[in-house]
C-alpha cells in the first residue's frame, strides 16, 4: 500500500509539472521573444535572447498608444464586471429564493443560452441593434458584455446562494429588514468567494476579447487587444514589437488574478459544483 501511495504521489507530481509547463510555456515564449531582434525571432523563436533589447517595448508603447488603450480597457472592464456582479447577484438571489415555475423556467433559459456561441449570433445581433446604439461607443460595448455575460454569472451565483440557509433571510425579515436590505447587508457579503470568481472569469473574458470590440470600436476607443493588431501589417509583421505589446497587455490582468486567486478557488469549489 505504501508503495502504491508513493507511486501515486509521484505520478500526481509529474502530471502537475507537465501541466504547469504547458501553461507557462506560452508566457515564456512571449517574454523571451519580446526582448529579441526580429531576425533572431525568425531564425529561432525558442532560443534565449542574445543580445537583449528593450527597444521593442519602447516602440510598442508608442505604436499601441498604450496608455490610452489601457484606459479604455480599464473603463470597459471595470464597468462591465461591476454591473454584471450587481445584476447577476440580484437575479440569482431572486431565482434561488422564489420557488415558482416561472423562476425555474427563467433559470433554465439562462443556462440554455450559454450553449449558443456569440459567433452564431454576431451578424443578426449587430443588424438588430444597429439602429439603437452608437458605434465607437464604450457604453454600447458595456451593454453588450452585460447581455452576453449575465447567464454564466447568474448560474454561478445561483449555485452559491442555494448553499446559504433560508433561515438567514427569515431572521433578517423578523428583525424588520426588507428583501433588498437583507440581500445587500447580509447575503451579498457572504458571497465574497463567488463574487471574486465571477469578477475574474468576466474580467479575463472582457479584457482579452478581440471580436466584439473589433465590431463596435474604432481606433479612438480601441482596447489593448485591438491595439496589438497594429503590428500585423499586410506585408510585414513586427514580431518583437507584437510580443512586447502582448506582454504589456497581459501584465494588468495577471496581477488582478493573483490578487483574487484564493477567493477564486474558494468560490469555484463552493458554488459551481452545487
Short mmCIF file of C-alpha atoms in Angstrom, two decimals:
data_model
loop_
_atom_site.label_atom_id
_atom_site.label_comp_id
_atom_site.label_asym_id
_atom_site.label_seq_id
_atom_site.Cartn_x
_atom_site.Cartn_y
_atom_site.Cartn_z
CA UNK A 1 0.00 0.00 0.00
CA UNK A 2 2.81 2.39 0.85
CA UNK A 3 4.49 1.65 -2.48
CA UNK A 4 1.26 2.38 -4.36
CA UNK A 5 0.74 5.60 -2.44
CA UNK A 6 4.32 6.66 -3.17
CA UNK A 7 3.94 5.97 -6.89
CA UNK A 8 0.58 7.76 -6.87
CA UNK A 9 2.16 10.88 -5.40
CA UNK A 10 4.98 10.74 -7.92
CA UNK A 11 2.52 10.38 -10.79
CA UNK A 12 0.47 13.31 -9.49
CA UNK A 13 3.61 15.41 -9.16
CA UNK A 14 4.70 14.52 -12.69
CA UNK A 15 1.30 15.42 -14.13
CA UNK A 16 1.33 18.70 -12.20
CA UNK A 17 4.77 19.62 -13.52
CA UNK A 18 3.71 18.76 -17.07
CA UNK A 19 0.56 20.89 -16.84
CA UNK A 20 2.47 23.78 -15.27
CA UNK A 21 4.99 23.66 -18.12
CA UNK A 22 2.19 23.58 -20.71
CA UNK A 23 0.51 26.62 -19.16
CA UNK A 24 3.63 28.72 -18.59
CA UNK A 25 5.41 27.91 -21.86
CA UNK A 26 3.36 30.43 -23.95
CA UNK A 27 4.17 33.17 -21.42
CA UNK A 28 7.82 32.21 -21.63
CA UNK A 29 7.76 32.48 -25.43
CA UNK A 30 6.08 35.88 -25.33
CA UNK A 31 8.54 37.37 -22.85
CA UNK A 32 11.67 35.86 -24.42
CA UNK A 33 10.77 37.00 -27.92
CA UNK A 34 9.74 40.45 -26.71
CA UNK A 35 13.40 41.27 -25.94
CA UNK A 36 14.86 39.83 -29.16
CA UNK A 37 15.59 41.33 -32.55
CA UNK A 38 13.27 40.46 -35.41
CA UNK A 39 15.75 38.31 -37.33
CA UNK A 40 16.60 36.39 -34.14
CA UNK A 41 12.92 35.56 -33.68
CA UNK A 42 12.58 34.38 -37.26
CA UNK A 43 15.77 32.31 -37.01
CA UNK A 44 14.92 30.54 -33.76
CA UNK A 45 11.91 31.66 -31.67
CA UNK A 46 12.80 29.16 -28.91
CA UNK A 47 16.32 30.49 -28.29
CA UNK A 48 17.27 32.82 -25.46
CA UNK A 49 17.85 36.47 -26.44
CA UNK A 50 21.41 37.43 -27.32
CA UNK A 51 21.67 40.36 -27.13
CA UNK A 52 18.72 41.58 -25.04
CA UNK A 53 16.99 44.66 -26.44
CA UNK A 54 14.28 46.76 -24.83
CA UNK A 55 13.55 48.78 -27.97
CA UNK A 56 10.55 46.56 -28.71
CA UNK A 57 8.81 47.80 -25.56
CA UNK A 58 9.56 51.43 -26.37
CA UNK A 59 8.18 51.00 -29.89
CA UNK A 60 5.16 49.09 -28.60
CA UNK A 61 4.27 51.80 -26.08
CA UNK A 62 4.28 54.39 -28.86
CA UNK A 63 2.58 52.47 -31.67
CA UNK A 64 -0.11 50.98 -29.43
CA UNK A 65 -0.85 54.33 -27.81
CA UNK A 66 -0.57 52.13 -24.77
CA UNK A 67 -1.87 54.39 -22.03
CA UNK A 68 -4.96 55.44 -23.99
CA UNK A 69 -5.71 51.82 -24.87
CA UNK A 70 -5.06 50.79 -21.26
CA UNK A 71 -7.51 53.43 -20.04
CA UNK A 72 -10.17 52.23 -22.48
CA UNK A 73 -9.68 48.60 -21.41
CA UNK A 74 -9.87 49.55 -17.74
CA UNK A 75 -13.04 51.60 -18.16
CA UNK A 76 -14.82 48.93 -20.20
CA UNK A 77 -13.71 46.04 -17.97
CA UNK A 78 -14.42 47.75 -14.63
CA UNK A 79 -17.89 48.98 -15.61
CA UNK A 80 -18.86 45.71 -17.31
CA UNK A 81 -17.72 43.49 -14.44
CA UNK A 82 -19.24 45.75 -11.76
CA UNK A 83 -22.64 45.85 -13.46
CA UNK A 84 -22.54 42.11 -14.12
CA UNK A 85 -21.91 41.47 -10.43
CA UNK A 86 -24.78 43.73 -9.37
CA UNK A 87 -27.39 42.47 -11.85
CA UNK A 88 -26.40 38.79 -11.78
CA UNK A 89 -26.24 38.52 -7.99
CA UNK A 90 -29.65 40.13 -7.58
CA UNK A 91 -31.20 37.99 -10.31
CA UNK A 92 -29.66 34.81 -8.90
CA UNK A 93 -30.93 35.67 -5.41
CA UNK A 94 -34.45 36.18 -6.72
CA UNK A 95 -34.42 32.95 -8.74
CA UNK A 96 -32.93 30.91 -5.90
CA UNK A 97 -35.36 32.18 -3.27
CA UNK A 98 -38.50 32.27 -5.44
CA UNK A 99 -39.77 28.71 -5.79
CA UNK A 100 -42.16 29.13 -8.70
CA UNK A 101 -42.39 27.58 -12.16
CA UNK A 102 -41.64 30.89 -13.85
CA UNK A 103 -38.40 31.37 -11.90
CA UNK A 104 -37.38 27.82 -12.73
CA UNK A 105 -38.02 28.34 -16.44
CA UNK A 106 -36.14 31.65 -16.42
CA UNK A 107 -33.14 29.97 -14.84
CA UNK A 108 -33.25 27.09 -17.31
CA UNK A 109 -33.47 29.60 -20.14
CA UNK A 110 -30.37 31.40 -18.89
CA UNK A 111 -28.47 28.13 -18.64
CA UNK A 112 -29.58 27.08 -22.13
CA UNK A 113 -28.44 30.41 -23.59
CA UNK A 114 -24.85 29.65 -22.59
CA UNK A 115 -24.77 26.88 -25.21
CA UNK A 116 -25.14 29.33 -28.12
CA UNK A 117 -21.79 30.95 -29.09
CA UNK A 118 -21.59 34.64 -29.89
CA UNK A 119 -20.21 33.90 -33.37
CA UNK A 120 -23.52 32.25 -34.32
CA UNK A 121 -25.46 35.39 -33.35
CA UNK A 122 -22.95 38.01 -34.44
CA UNK A 123 -24.40 39.19 -37.76
CA UNK A 124 -28.14 39.23 -36.81
CA UNK A 125 -27.24 40.70 -33.41
CA UNK A 126 -25.38 43.63 -34.92
CA UNK A 127 -28.08 44.16 -37.55
CA UNK A 128 -30.80 44.20 -34.89
CA UNK A 129 -29.13 46.68 -32.53
CA UNK A 130 -27.52 48.93 -35.16
CA UNK A 131 -30.39 51.49 -35.11
CA UNK A 132 -30.37 51.75 -31.30
CA UNK A 133 -26.71 52.03 -30.32
CA UNK A 134 -23.89 54.39 -31.14
CA UNK A 135 -20.91 52.57 -32.61
CA UNK A 136 -17.44 53.56 -31.43
CA UNK A 137 -19.00 53.99 -28.00
CA UNK A 138 -17.65 52.28 -24.90
CA UNK A 139 -21.08 52.36 -23.25
CA UNK A 140 -22.53 50.30 -26.10
CA UNK A 141 -19.80 47.70 -25.63
CA UNK A 142 -20.51 47.53 -21.89
CA UNK A 143 -24.19 46.98 -22.70
CA UNK A 144 -23.30 44.04 -24.97
CA UNK A 145 -20.99 42.49 -22.39
CA UNK A 146 -23.72 42.60 -19.76
CA UNK A 147 -26.11 40.84 -22.12
CA UNK A 148 -23.67 38.07 -23.00
CA UNK A 149 -22.21 37.63 -19.51
CA UNK A 150 -25.27 37.65 -17.28
CA UNK A 151 -26.19 33.99 -17.93
CA UNK A 152 -22.95 32.44 -16.69
CA UNK A 153 -22.63 34.89 -13.81
CA UNK A 154 -26.19 34.19 -12.66
CA UNK A 155 -25.57 30.44 -12.90
CA UNK A 156 -22.51 30.69 -10.63
CA UNK A 157 -24.26 32.94 -8.12
CA UNK A 158 -27.35 30.70 -8.10
CA UNK A 159 -25.32 27.65 -7.13
CA UNK A 160 -23.65 29.51 -4.28
CA UNK A 161 -26.84 31.13 -2.95
CA UNK A 162 -28.51 27.71 -2.86
CA UNK A 163 -25.99 26.70 -0.18
CA UNK A 164 -26.96 29.64 2.08
CA UNK A 165 -29.73 28.63 4.53
CA UNK A 166 -33.06 30.41 4.06
CA UNK A 167 -33.24 30.81 7.84
CA UNK A 168 -30.85 33.76 7.48
CA UNK A 169 -33.38 35.56 5.28
CA UNK A 170 -36.18 34.74 7.71
CA UNK A 171 -34.20 36.08 10.67
CA UNK A 172 -33.49 39.32 8.79
CA UNK A 173 -37.20 39.64 7.93
CA UNK A 174 -38.19 39.16 11.57
CA UNK A 175 -35.77 41.95 12.52
CA UNK A 176 -37.58 44.27 10.11
CA UNK A 177 -35.19 44.19 7.16
CA UNK A 178 -36.60 44.38 3.65
CA UNK A 179 -35.55 41.93 0.95
CA UNK A 180 -33.09 44.45 -0.51
CA UNK A 181 -31.59 45.21 2.90
CA UNK A 182 -31.27 41.52 3.71
CA UNK A 183 -29.55 40.87 0.41
CA UNK A 184 -27.04 43.72 0.39
CA UNK A 185 -26.26 43.79 4.12
CA UNK A 186 -26.29 40.06 4.93
CA UNK A 187 -26.37 37.76 1.88
CA UNK A 188 -24.08 39.64 -0.50
CA UNK A 189 -21.15 39.94 1.97
CA UNK A 190 -21.39 36.16 2.44
CA UNK A 191 -20.90 35.69 -1.32
CA UNK A 192 -17.40 37.15 -1.39
CA UNK A 193 -15.73 33.97 -2.78
CA UNK A 194 -18.17 33.55 -5.67
CA UNK A 195 -18.09 37.28 -6.37
CA UNK A 196 -14.32 37.05 -6.79
CA UNK A 197 -14.86 34.08 -9.12
CA UNK A 198 -17.41 35.95 -11.22
CA UNK A 199 -15.15 39.01 -11.31
CA UNK A 200 -12.11 37.05 -12.51
CA UNK A 201 -13.95 34.99 -15.13
CA UNK A 202 -15.63 38.03 -16.65
CA UNK A 203 -12.56 40.26 -16.36
CA UNK A 204 -10.41 37.70 -18.19
CA UNK A 205 -13.02 37.37 -20.94
CA UNK A 206 -13.69 41.11 -21.37
CA UNK A 207 -10.05 42.20 -21.04
CA UNK A 208 -8.82 39.71 -23.67
CA UNK A 209 -11.81 39.92 -26.03
CA UNK A 210 -10.99 40.91 -29.58
CA UNK A 211 -14.00 40.16 -31.77
CA UNK A 212 -16.72 42.24 -30.09
CA UNK A 213 -14.56 45.38 -29.64
CA UNK A 214 -13.43 44.93 -33.25
CA UNK A 215 -17.07 45.15 -34.35
CA UNK A 216 -18.04 48.05 -32.09
CA UNK A 217 -14.99 50.27 -31.55
CA UNK A 218 -12.60 52.18 -33.77
CA UNK A 219 -9.05 53.36 -33.14
CA UNK A 220 -10.04 56.28 -30.90
CA UNK A 221 -11.60 53.97 -28.30
CA UNK A 222 -9.65 50.78 -29.01
CA UNK A 223 -8.74 48.37 -26.23
CA UNK A 224 -5.38 46.68 -25.69
CA UNK A 225 -6.17 43.53 -27.73
CA UNK A 226 -7.15 45.75 -30.67
CA UNK A 227 -4.00 47.84 -30.35
CA UNK A 228 -1.75 44.76 -30.60
CA UNK A 229 -3.28 44.07 -34.02
CA UNK A 230 -1.47 47.14 -35.35
CA UNK A 231 1.81 45.21 -35.51
CA UNK A 232 0.40 42.78 -38.08
CA UNK A 233 0.52 44.61 -41.41
CA UNK A 234 -0.45 43.46 -44.86
CA UNK A 235 3.14 42.86 -45.99
CA UNK A 236 5.17 42.66 -42.80
CA UNK A 237 4.83 41.65 -39.16
CA UNK A 238 6.81 43.21 -36.33
CA UNK A 239 7.11 40.09 -34.20
CA UNK A 240 9.26 41.57 -31.47
CA UNK A 241 7.04 44.60 -31.00
CA UNK A 242 3.93 42.41 -31.13
CA UNK A 243 5.34 40.19 -28.37
CA UNK A 244 6.21 43.25 -26.30
CA UNK A 245 2.67 44.58 -26.79
CA UNK A 246 1.19 41.24 -25.72
CA UNK A 247 3.36 41.24 -22.60
CA UNK A 248 2.21 44.77 -21.72
CA UNK A 249 -1.44 43.81 -22.28
CA UNK A 250 -1.22 40.66 -20.13
CA UNK A 251 0.51 42.14 -17.07
CA UNK A 252 -2.51 44.06 -15.58
CA UNK A 253 -4.94 41.13 -15.79
CA UNK A 254 -2.36 38.70 -14.37
CA UNK A 255 -1.86 41.00 -11.37
CA UNK A 256 -5.64 41.17 -10.90
CA UNK A 257 -5.89 37.38 -10.94
CA UNK A 258 -3.04 36.93 -8.46
CA UNK A 259 -4.75 39.28 -6.02
CA UNK A 260 -8.03 37.34 -6.11
CA UNK A 261 -6.81 33.81 -6.80
CA UNK A 262 -7.52 32.47 -3.29
CA UNK A 263 -11.09 33.74 -3.33
CA UNK A 264 -11.44 32.46 -6.91
CA UNK A 265 -10.53 28.87 -5.94
CA UNK A 266 -12.82 29.01 -2.92
CA UNK A 267 -15.73 30.30 -4.99
CA UNK A 268 -15.33 27.61 -7.65
CA UNK A 269 -15.29 24.82 -5.07
CA UNK A 270 -18.25 26.14 -3.07
CA UNK A 271 -20.60 27.42 -5.76
CA UNK A 272 -20.03 25.99 -9.20
CA UNK A 273 -20.25 22.32 -8.21
CA UNK A 274 -23.59 22.73 -6.46
#
